[in-house]
Coordinates of C-alpha atoms in Angstrom, one line a residue:
M1 CA -32.0 -12.3 43.2
T2 CA -31.1 -15.2 40.8
R3 CA -27.6 -16.8 41.4
R4 CA -25.8 -17.8 38.2
S5 CA -23.9 -21.1 38.0
P6 CA -20.0 -20.5 38.1
A7 CA -19.5 -23.4 35.6
P8 CA -19.2 -21.3 32.4
L9 CA -16.8 -18.9 34.0
L10 CA -14.6 -21.8 35.2
L11 CA -14.5 -23.3 31.7
V12 CA -13.4 -20.0 30.2
L13 CA -10.7 -19.6 32.8
A14 CA -9.5 -23.2 32.2
A15 CA -9.2 -22.6 28.4
L16 CA -7.2 -19.4 29.0
A17 CA -4.9 -21.2 31.3
A18 CA -4.4 -24.2 29.0
G19 CA -3.7 -22.0 25.9
P20 CA -0.2 -21.0 26.7
S21 CA 0.7 -24.6 27.8
L22 CA -0.6 -26.1 24.5
A23 CA 1.1 -23.6 22.2
P24 CA 4.6 -24.8 23.1
H25 CA 3.6 -28.4 22.3
A26 CA 2.1 -27.4 18.9
R27 CA 5.3 -25.4 18.1
A28 CA 7.4 -28.4 19.2
D29 CA 5.5 -30.8 16.8
D30 CA 5.9 -28.3 13.9
A31 CA 9.6 -27.9 14.7
R32 CA 10.0 -31.7 14.8
E33 CA 8.4 -32.1 11.4
Q34 CA 10.6 -29.3 9.9
A35 CA 13.8 -30.4 11.6
P36 CA 16.4 -32.1 9.3
S37 CA 16.6 -35.8 9.3
I38 CA 19.7 -36.6 11.2
I39 CA 21.7 -39.9 11.3
A40 CA 23.7 -40.3 14.4
V41 CA 27.1 -42.1 14.1
V42 CA 28.2 -43.4 17.5
C43 CA 32.0 -43.5 17.6
P44 CA 35.0 -41.8 19.4
P45 CA 36.1 -38.4 17.9
G46 CA 38.6 -38.9 15.2
D47 CA 37.7 -42.5 14.6
R48 CA 38.7 -43.3 11.0
F49 CA 35.8 -45.7 10.2
G50 CA 33.2 -43.4 11.8
L51 CA 34.4 -40.4 9.8
R52 CA 34.2 -42.5 6.7
V53 CA 30.6 -43.4 7.4
V54 CA 29.8 -39.7 8.0
A55 CA 31.3 -38.8 4.7
E56 CA 29.3 -41.5 2.9
L57 CA 26.1 -40.2 4.5
E58 CA 26.8 -36.6 3.7
S59 CA 27.6 -37.5 0.1
L60 CA 23.9 -38.8 -0.1
G61 CA 22.6 -35.5 1.4
F62 CA 21.9 -36.8 4.9
R63 CA 22.7 -34.8 8.0
A64 CA 25.2 -36.8 10.1
A65 CA 26.2 -36.2 13.7
I66 CA 29.0 -37.9 15.7
L67 CA 28.2 -39.1 19.2
D68 CA 31.0 -40.0 21.6
P69 CA 30.0 -43.3 23.4
A70 CA 30.9 -43.8 27.0
A71 CA 34.1 -45.8 27.4
D72 CA 32.4 -48.7 29.1
A73 CA 29.1 -48.5 27.2
P74 CA 28.5 -51.9 25.4
A75 CA 26.9 -51.9 21.9
S76 CA 23.2 -52.9 22.5
R77 CA 19.8 -52.1 21.1
A78 CA 18.7 -50.1 24.2
S79 CA 21.8 -47.9 24.3
L80 CA 21.8 -47.3 20.5
E81 CA 18.1 -46.3 20.5
A82 CA 18.7 -44.1 23.5
S83 CA 21.5 -42.4 21.7
A84 CA 19.3 -41.8 18.7
R85 CA 16.6 -40.2 20.8
D86 CA 19.0 -38.0 22.7
A87 CA 20.4 -36.7 19.4
G88 CA 16.9 -36.2 17.9
A89 CA 18.0 -38.6 15.1
I90 CA 15.9 -40.8 12.9
A91 CA 18.6 -43.6 13.1
A92 CA 21.8 -44.3 14.9
I93 CA 24.8 -46.4 13.6
R94 CA 27.6 -48.0 15.7
A95 CA 30.4 -50.3 14.6
V96 CA 32.6 -52.3 16.9
P97 CA 35.4 -54.6 16.1
S98 CA 34.7 -58.3 15.9
G99 CA 36.6 -61.5 15.2
R100 CA 35.9 -61.4 11.4
G101 CA 35.9 -57.7 10.9
V102 CA 33.2 -55.2 12.0
E103 CA 30.0 -55.7 13.9
V104 CA 27.5 -53.1 12.8
W105 CA 24.5 -52.0 14.8
I106 CA 21.8 -49.8 13.2
A107 CA 18.8 -48.5 15.2
D108 CA 16.1 -47.4 12.7
R109 CA 13.4 -45.3 14.5
V110 CA 11.4 -45.0 11.3
T111 CA 10.7 -48.8 10.9
G112 CA 11.3 -49.6 14.6
K113 CA 14.0 -52.1 13.9
T114 CA 17.5 -52.6 15.1
V115 CA 19.7 -54.4 12.6
L116 CA 22.8 -56.3 13.6
R117 CA 25.2 -57.4 10.9
E118 CA 28.8 -58.7 11.0
M119 CA 30.8 -57.6 8.0
A120 CA 34.1 -59.2 7.1
D121 CA 37.0 -57.0 6.2
G122 CA 37.6 -58.5 2.8
V123 CA 39.7 -55.6 1.6
G124 CA 43.4 -55.1 2.5
D125 CA 44.8 -54.6 6.0
A126 CA 42.6 -53.7 9.0
G127 CA 43.5 -50.0 8.9
A128 CA 43.7 -49.5 5.1
P129 CA 41.7 -46.6 3.7
D130 CA 40.2 -48.9 1.0
R131 CA 38.9 -51.2 3.7
D132 CA 37.2 -48.4 5.6
A133 CA 35.7 -47.0 2.4
A134 CA 34.3 -50.4 1.3
L135 CA 32.8 -51.2 4.8
A136 CA 31.4 -47.7 5.2
L137 CA 29.6 -48.0 1.9
R138 CA 28.1 -51.3 2.9
V139 CA 26.9 -49.8 6.2
V140 CA 25.2 -46.9 4.5
E141 CA 23.5 -49.3 2.0
L142 CA 22.3 -51.4 4.9
L143 CA 20.7 -48.3 6.4
R144 CA 19.1 -47.4 3.1
A145 CA 17.7 -50.9 2.8
S146 CA 16.2 -50.6 6.3
L147 CA 14.6 -47.2 5.5
L148 CA 13.2 -48.4 2.2
E149 CA 10.8 -50.6 4.2
A150 CA 8.9 -47.5 5.0
A151 CA 7.5 -47.7 1.4
L152 CA 5.7 -51.0 2.0
P153 CA 1.9 -50.7 1.8
A154 CA 1.8 -51.8 5.5
P155 CA 5.1 -50.4 6.9
L156 CA 6.4 -51.6 10.2
P157 CA 5.3 -49.3 13.0
G158 CA 8.2 -47.1 14.2
E159 CA 8.7 -44.2 16.6
L160 CA 8.9 -41.7 13.8
P161 CA 7.2 -41.4 10.3
A162 CA 9.3 -41.3 7.2
T163 CA 9.8 -37.6 6.7
P164 CA 9.4 -35.9 3.3
E165 CA 13.1 -35.3 3.3
I166 CA 13.9 -39.0 3.7
R167 CA 11.4 -40.0 1.0
E168 CA 13.0 -37.4 -1.4
K169 CA 16.6 -38.5 -0.7
L170 CA 15.8 -42.2 -1.0
R171 CA 13.2 -41.6 -3.6
V172 CA 10.7 -43.7 -1.6
P173 CA 7.1 -43.4 -2.8
A174 CA 4.5 -42.9 -0.1
P175 CA 2.8 -46.2 0.9
T176 CA -0.6 -44.9 -0.4
A177 CA 1.1 -44.3 -3.8
L178 CA 2.1 -47.9 -4.0
A179 CA -1.3 -49.2 -2.8
D180 CA -3.3 -47.0 -5.1
A181 CA -1.1 -47.2 -8.2
P182 CA -3.3 -47.7 -11.2
P183 CA -2.8 -51.0 -13.1
P184 CA -0.9 -50.8 -16.4
P185 CA -3.1 -50.0 -19.4
P186 CA -4.3 -53.0 -21.4
S187 CA -2.7 -53.7 -24.7
P188 CA -4.8 -52.5 -27.7
A189 CA -7.3 -55.2 -28.9
L190 CA -6.9 -54.5 -32.6
R191 CA -3.4 -54.7 -34.2
V192 CA -2.3 -54.3 -37.8
A193 CA 1.2 -55.5 -38.9
L194 CA 3.1 -54.4 -42.0
A195 CA 6.3 -56.1 -42.8
P196 CA 8.4 -57.0 -45.9
G197 CA 9.5 -60.6 -46.1
A198 CA 10.9 -63.4 -48.1
L199 CA 8.7 -66.4 -49.4
L200 CA 10.6 -69.6 -50.2
S201 CA 9.8 -73.1 -51.3
P202 CA 11.9 -75.7 -53.2
G203 CA 10.5 -77.1 -56.5
G204 CA 11.5 -74.8 -59.3
L205 CA 10.9 -71.3 -58.0
G206 CA 13.4 -69.1 -56.2
A207 CA 12.8 -66.9 -53.2
A208 CA 10.3 -64.1 -53.8
V209 CA 10.0 -60.7 -52.0
S210 CA 6.6 -60.3 -50.4
L211 CA 4.7 -57.8 -48.4
D212 CA 3.3 -59.4 -45.3
L213 CA 0.0 -57.8 -44.1
G214 CA -1.5 -59.0 -40.9
V215 CA -4.5 -58.2 -38.7
A216 CA -5.0 -59.5 -35.1
V217 CA -8.0 -59.1 -32.9
M218 CA -7.1 -59.9 -29.2
P219 CA -10.3 -59.9 -27.0
S220 CA -8.1 -61.2 -24.2
E221 CA -4.5 -60.9 -23.2
H222 CA -3.6 -64.4 -24.3
V223 CA -5.9 -65.6 -27.1
G224 CA -7.1 -64.0 -30.3
V225 CA -7.7 -64.4 -34.0
V226 CA -5.4 -63.5 -36.9
A227 CA -5.5 -63.1 -40.6
F228 CA -2.6 -62.4 -43.0
A229 CA -1.8 -62.1 -46.7
A230 CA 1.7 -62.4 -48.3
I231 CA 1.4 -60.2 -51.4
P232 CA 4.1 -61.0 -54.0
L233 CA 6.3 -58.0 -54.9
T234 CA 8.6 -60.0 -57.2
G235 CA 8.1 -63.2 -59.2
A236 CA 10.2 -65.9 -60.9
R237 CA 11.1 -66.0 -64.6
L238 CA 11.6 -69.5 -66.0
E239 CA 13.4 -69.8 -69.3
R240 CA 13.3 -73.2 -71.2
P241 CA 14.0 -74.1 -74.8
Q242 CA 10.3 -74.7 -75.4
F243 CA 8.8 -71.8 -73.4
S244 CA 9.3 -68.9 -71.1
V245 CA 6.9 -67.9 -68.2
D246 CA 6.6 -65.6 -65.2
L247 CA 5.4 -67.3 -62.0
S248 CA 4.2 -65.7 -58.8
V249 CA 2.9 -67.1 -55.5
Q250 CA 0.4 -65.5 -53.1
L251 CA -0.3 -66.8 -49.6
T252 CA -3.3 -65.9 -47.4
G253 CA -4.5 -67.5 -44.2
A254 CA -6.3 -67.2 -40.9
G255 CA -6.0 -68.8 -37.5
V256 CA -5.7 -68.5 -33.8
R257 CA -3.0 -66.5 -31.9
F258 CA -1.6 -67.4 -28.5
T259 CA 0.5 -64.8 -26.8
T260 CA 1.6 -63.3 -23.4
R261 CA 1.0 -59.8 -22.0
A262 CA 3.3 -57.4 -23.7
D263 CA 5.3 -55.4 -21.2
R264 CA 8.4 -55.1 -23.5
W265 CA 8.8 -58.4 -25.3
A266 CA 5.8 -60.3 -26.4
P267 CA 6.2 -63.8 -28.0
S268 CA 3.3 -65.3 -29.9
A269 CA 2.3 -68.5 -31.7
D270 CA -0.3 -68.7 -34.5
V271 CA -1.9 -71.9 -36.0
G272 CA -4.4 -72.1 -38.8
L273 CA -5.1 -72.7 -42.5
A274 CA -3.5 -71.0 -45.5
V275 CA -4.5 -70.8 -49.1
V276 CA -1.6 -71.2 -51.6
S277 CA -2.1 -69.6 -55.0
L278 CA 0.4 -70.0 -57.9
Q279 CA -0.1 -68.1 -61.1
S280 CA 1.7 -68.0 -64.4
S281 CA 1.7 -65.0 -66.8
D282 CA 3.4 -63.7 -69.9
V283 CA 3.7 -67.2 -71.3
V284 CA 5.7 -67.6 -74.5
V285 CA 5.4 -71.1 -75.9
R286 CA 7.5 -72.6 -78.7
S287 CA 7.2 -75.8 -80.7
G288 CA 5.5 -78.7 -78.9
F289 CA 3.8 -76.7 -76.2
G290 CA 0.4 -75.1 -76.0
D291 CA 0.0 -71.6 -74.8
G292 CA -2.1 -69.6 -72.3
D293 CA -1.9 -68.6 -68.7
S294 CA -2.6 -71.0 -65.9
S295 CA -2.9 -71.1 -62.1
A296 CA -3.1 -73.6 -59.2
M297 CA -4.6 -73.3 -55.7
T298 CA -4.6 -75.5 -52.6
V299 CA -5.1 -75.3 -48.8
A300 CA -2.4 -76.1 -46.3
P301 CA -2.1 -75.9 -42.5
F302 CA 0.4 -73.4 -41.1
A303 CA 2.2 -72.5 -37.9
R304 CA 3.9 -69.1 -37.2
L305 CA 6.1 -68.0 -34.4
G306 CA 6.5 -64.3 -33.7
L307 CA 8.3 -61.9 -31.4
A308 CA 7.3 -58.2 -30.8
F309 CA 9.2 -55.5 -28.9
A310 CA 6.9 -52.8 -27.5
V311 CA 8.4 -49.3 -28.1
T312 CA 5.0 -47.9 -26.9
P313 CA 1.8 -49.8 -26.1
G314 CA 0.5 -48.9 -29.6
F315 CA 3.8 -49.3 -31.6
R316 CA 5.9 -52.4 -31.8
L317 CA 8.7 -53.8 -33.8
R318 CA 7.8 -57.4 -34.9
A319 CA 9.4 -60.4 -36.6
D320 CA 7.7 -63.6 -37.7
V321 CA 8.6 -67.0 -39.2
L322 CA 5.8 -69.1 -40.9
A323 CA 6.1 -72.7 -41.8
S324 CA 3.6 -74.8 -43.9
V325 CA 3.5 -77.8 -46.1
V326 CA 1.3 -78.8 -49.0
V327 CA 1.0 -82.6 -49.0
E328 CA 0.8 -83.2 -52.8
G329 CA 2.4 -79.9 -53.8
A330 CA 0.9 -77.3 -56.0
S331 CA 1.9 -77.7 -59.7
I332 CA 2.1 -75.2 -62.6
Q333 CA 1.4 -76.9 -66.0
I334 CA 1.8 -75.7 -69.5
A335 CA 0.2 -78.0 -72.2
E336 CA 0.0 -80.8 -69.6
H337 CA 3.7 -80.4 -68.8
D338 CA 4.6 -79.7 -65.1
I339 CA 7.0 -76.8 -65.1
A340 CA 7.2 -76.2 -61.3
T341 CA 5.9 -77.5 -58.0
W342 CA 5.6 -75.6 -54.9
G343 CA 4.7 -76.1 -51.2
R344 CA 6.9 -78.9 -49.8
P345 CA 7.6 -77.1 -47.5
I346 CA 6.8 -73.3 -47.4
M347 CA 8.7 -70.7 -45.4
L348 CA 7.8 -67.1 -45.0
S349 CA 10.0 -64.8 -42.8
S350 CA 9.2 -61.1 -42.3
A351 CA 10.1 -58.2 -40.1
G352 CA 8.4 -54.8 -39.7
I353 CA 6.0 -52.8 -37.5
D354 CA 2.9 -53.6 -35.5
L355 CA 0.4 -50.9 -34.8
G356 CA -2.4 -51.1 -32.2
W357 CA -5.8 -49.4 -31.8
F358 CA -8.6 -49.5 -29.2

């Protein structure tokens, strides 16, 4: 006869015996996760300040429980942590009188810290309701600040995890959500601006309404290239005894743009060269003058400062101010007579929209 080893039978019997003992532990862990997050307030029954702290906690949706301390129990970290454990609370609060006001102890089992803070009265008499309300609010905010540390990517180790209830009430994102949060999307690399503006220069012509069209290509967040054209929408009419003429000015240019990353406000600075073109038309010449249309063109450096407000990443409101100067000035002549000069200096101000693609 072959004798079988008793080992398999012993293993089965051990598993059956351990099953009932493991089930209560599993149920206890589930119950602890589903239990409400309680804040224990250690104070004598009927204590005005303690009741005010409880009211502030309950107004935020926390469950608060009052624990009566022993008459001779000193306020200490060990006793406060023990009170929190005995009550099954995630934190315990105790306030004792001090020379300046109230000495507040907070044992936070989520972050594993005990906070000690002395708070001056600062409001009314020692027993005034306003004083209790102000101090209670500060105590609750101190607890909230301690619990918020559970949102750090590497939170302090504590006895208890931050429960979903605590995260919801404090609106604390999970640490992994902070660590894995995607970076903000980059600003579009191609931007087109459309803005009405005013073009002005002394020398015989008044201000003209222009349409400022701009294109910017930003391969990086801080440096790019720009081009613009100020298209005249109105001109100037000069009336003299010898002649009458319509004059218009067009400004085009290109350069380099320097800017910062646009979260909401994005300042920029452009530098480059501009082509200034003056044209005369509808010339009516009287005695002593020749006739015919004429024009003048020159090149001048420019600098432009801008400021954009991002309504969305692809849509901004934008304002710009451009300054330039033509060294010799651009002149309009009729029959060898100078009738206007322009370009010393040049100012173009505009405000409109800025659209981004890609």
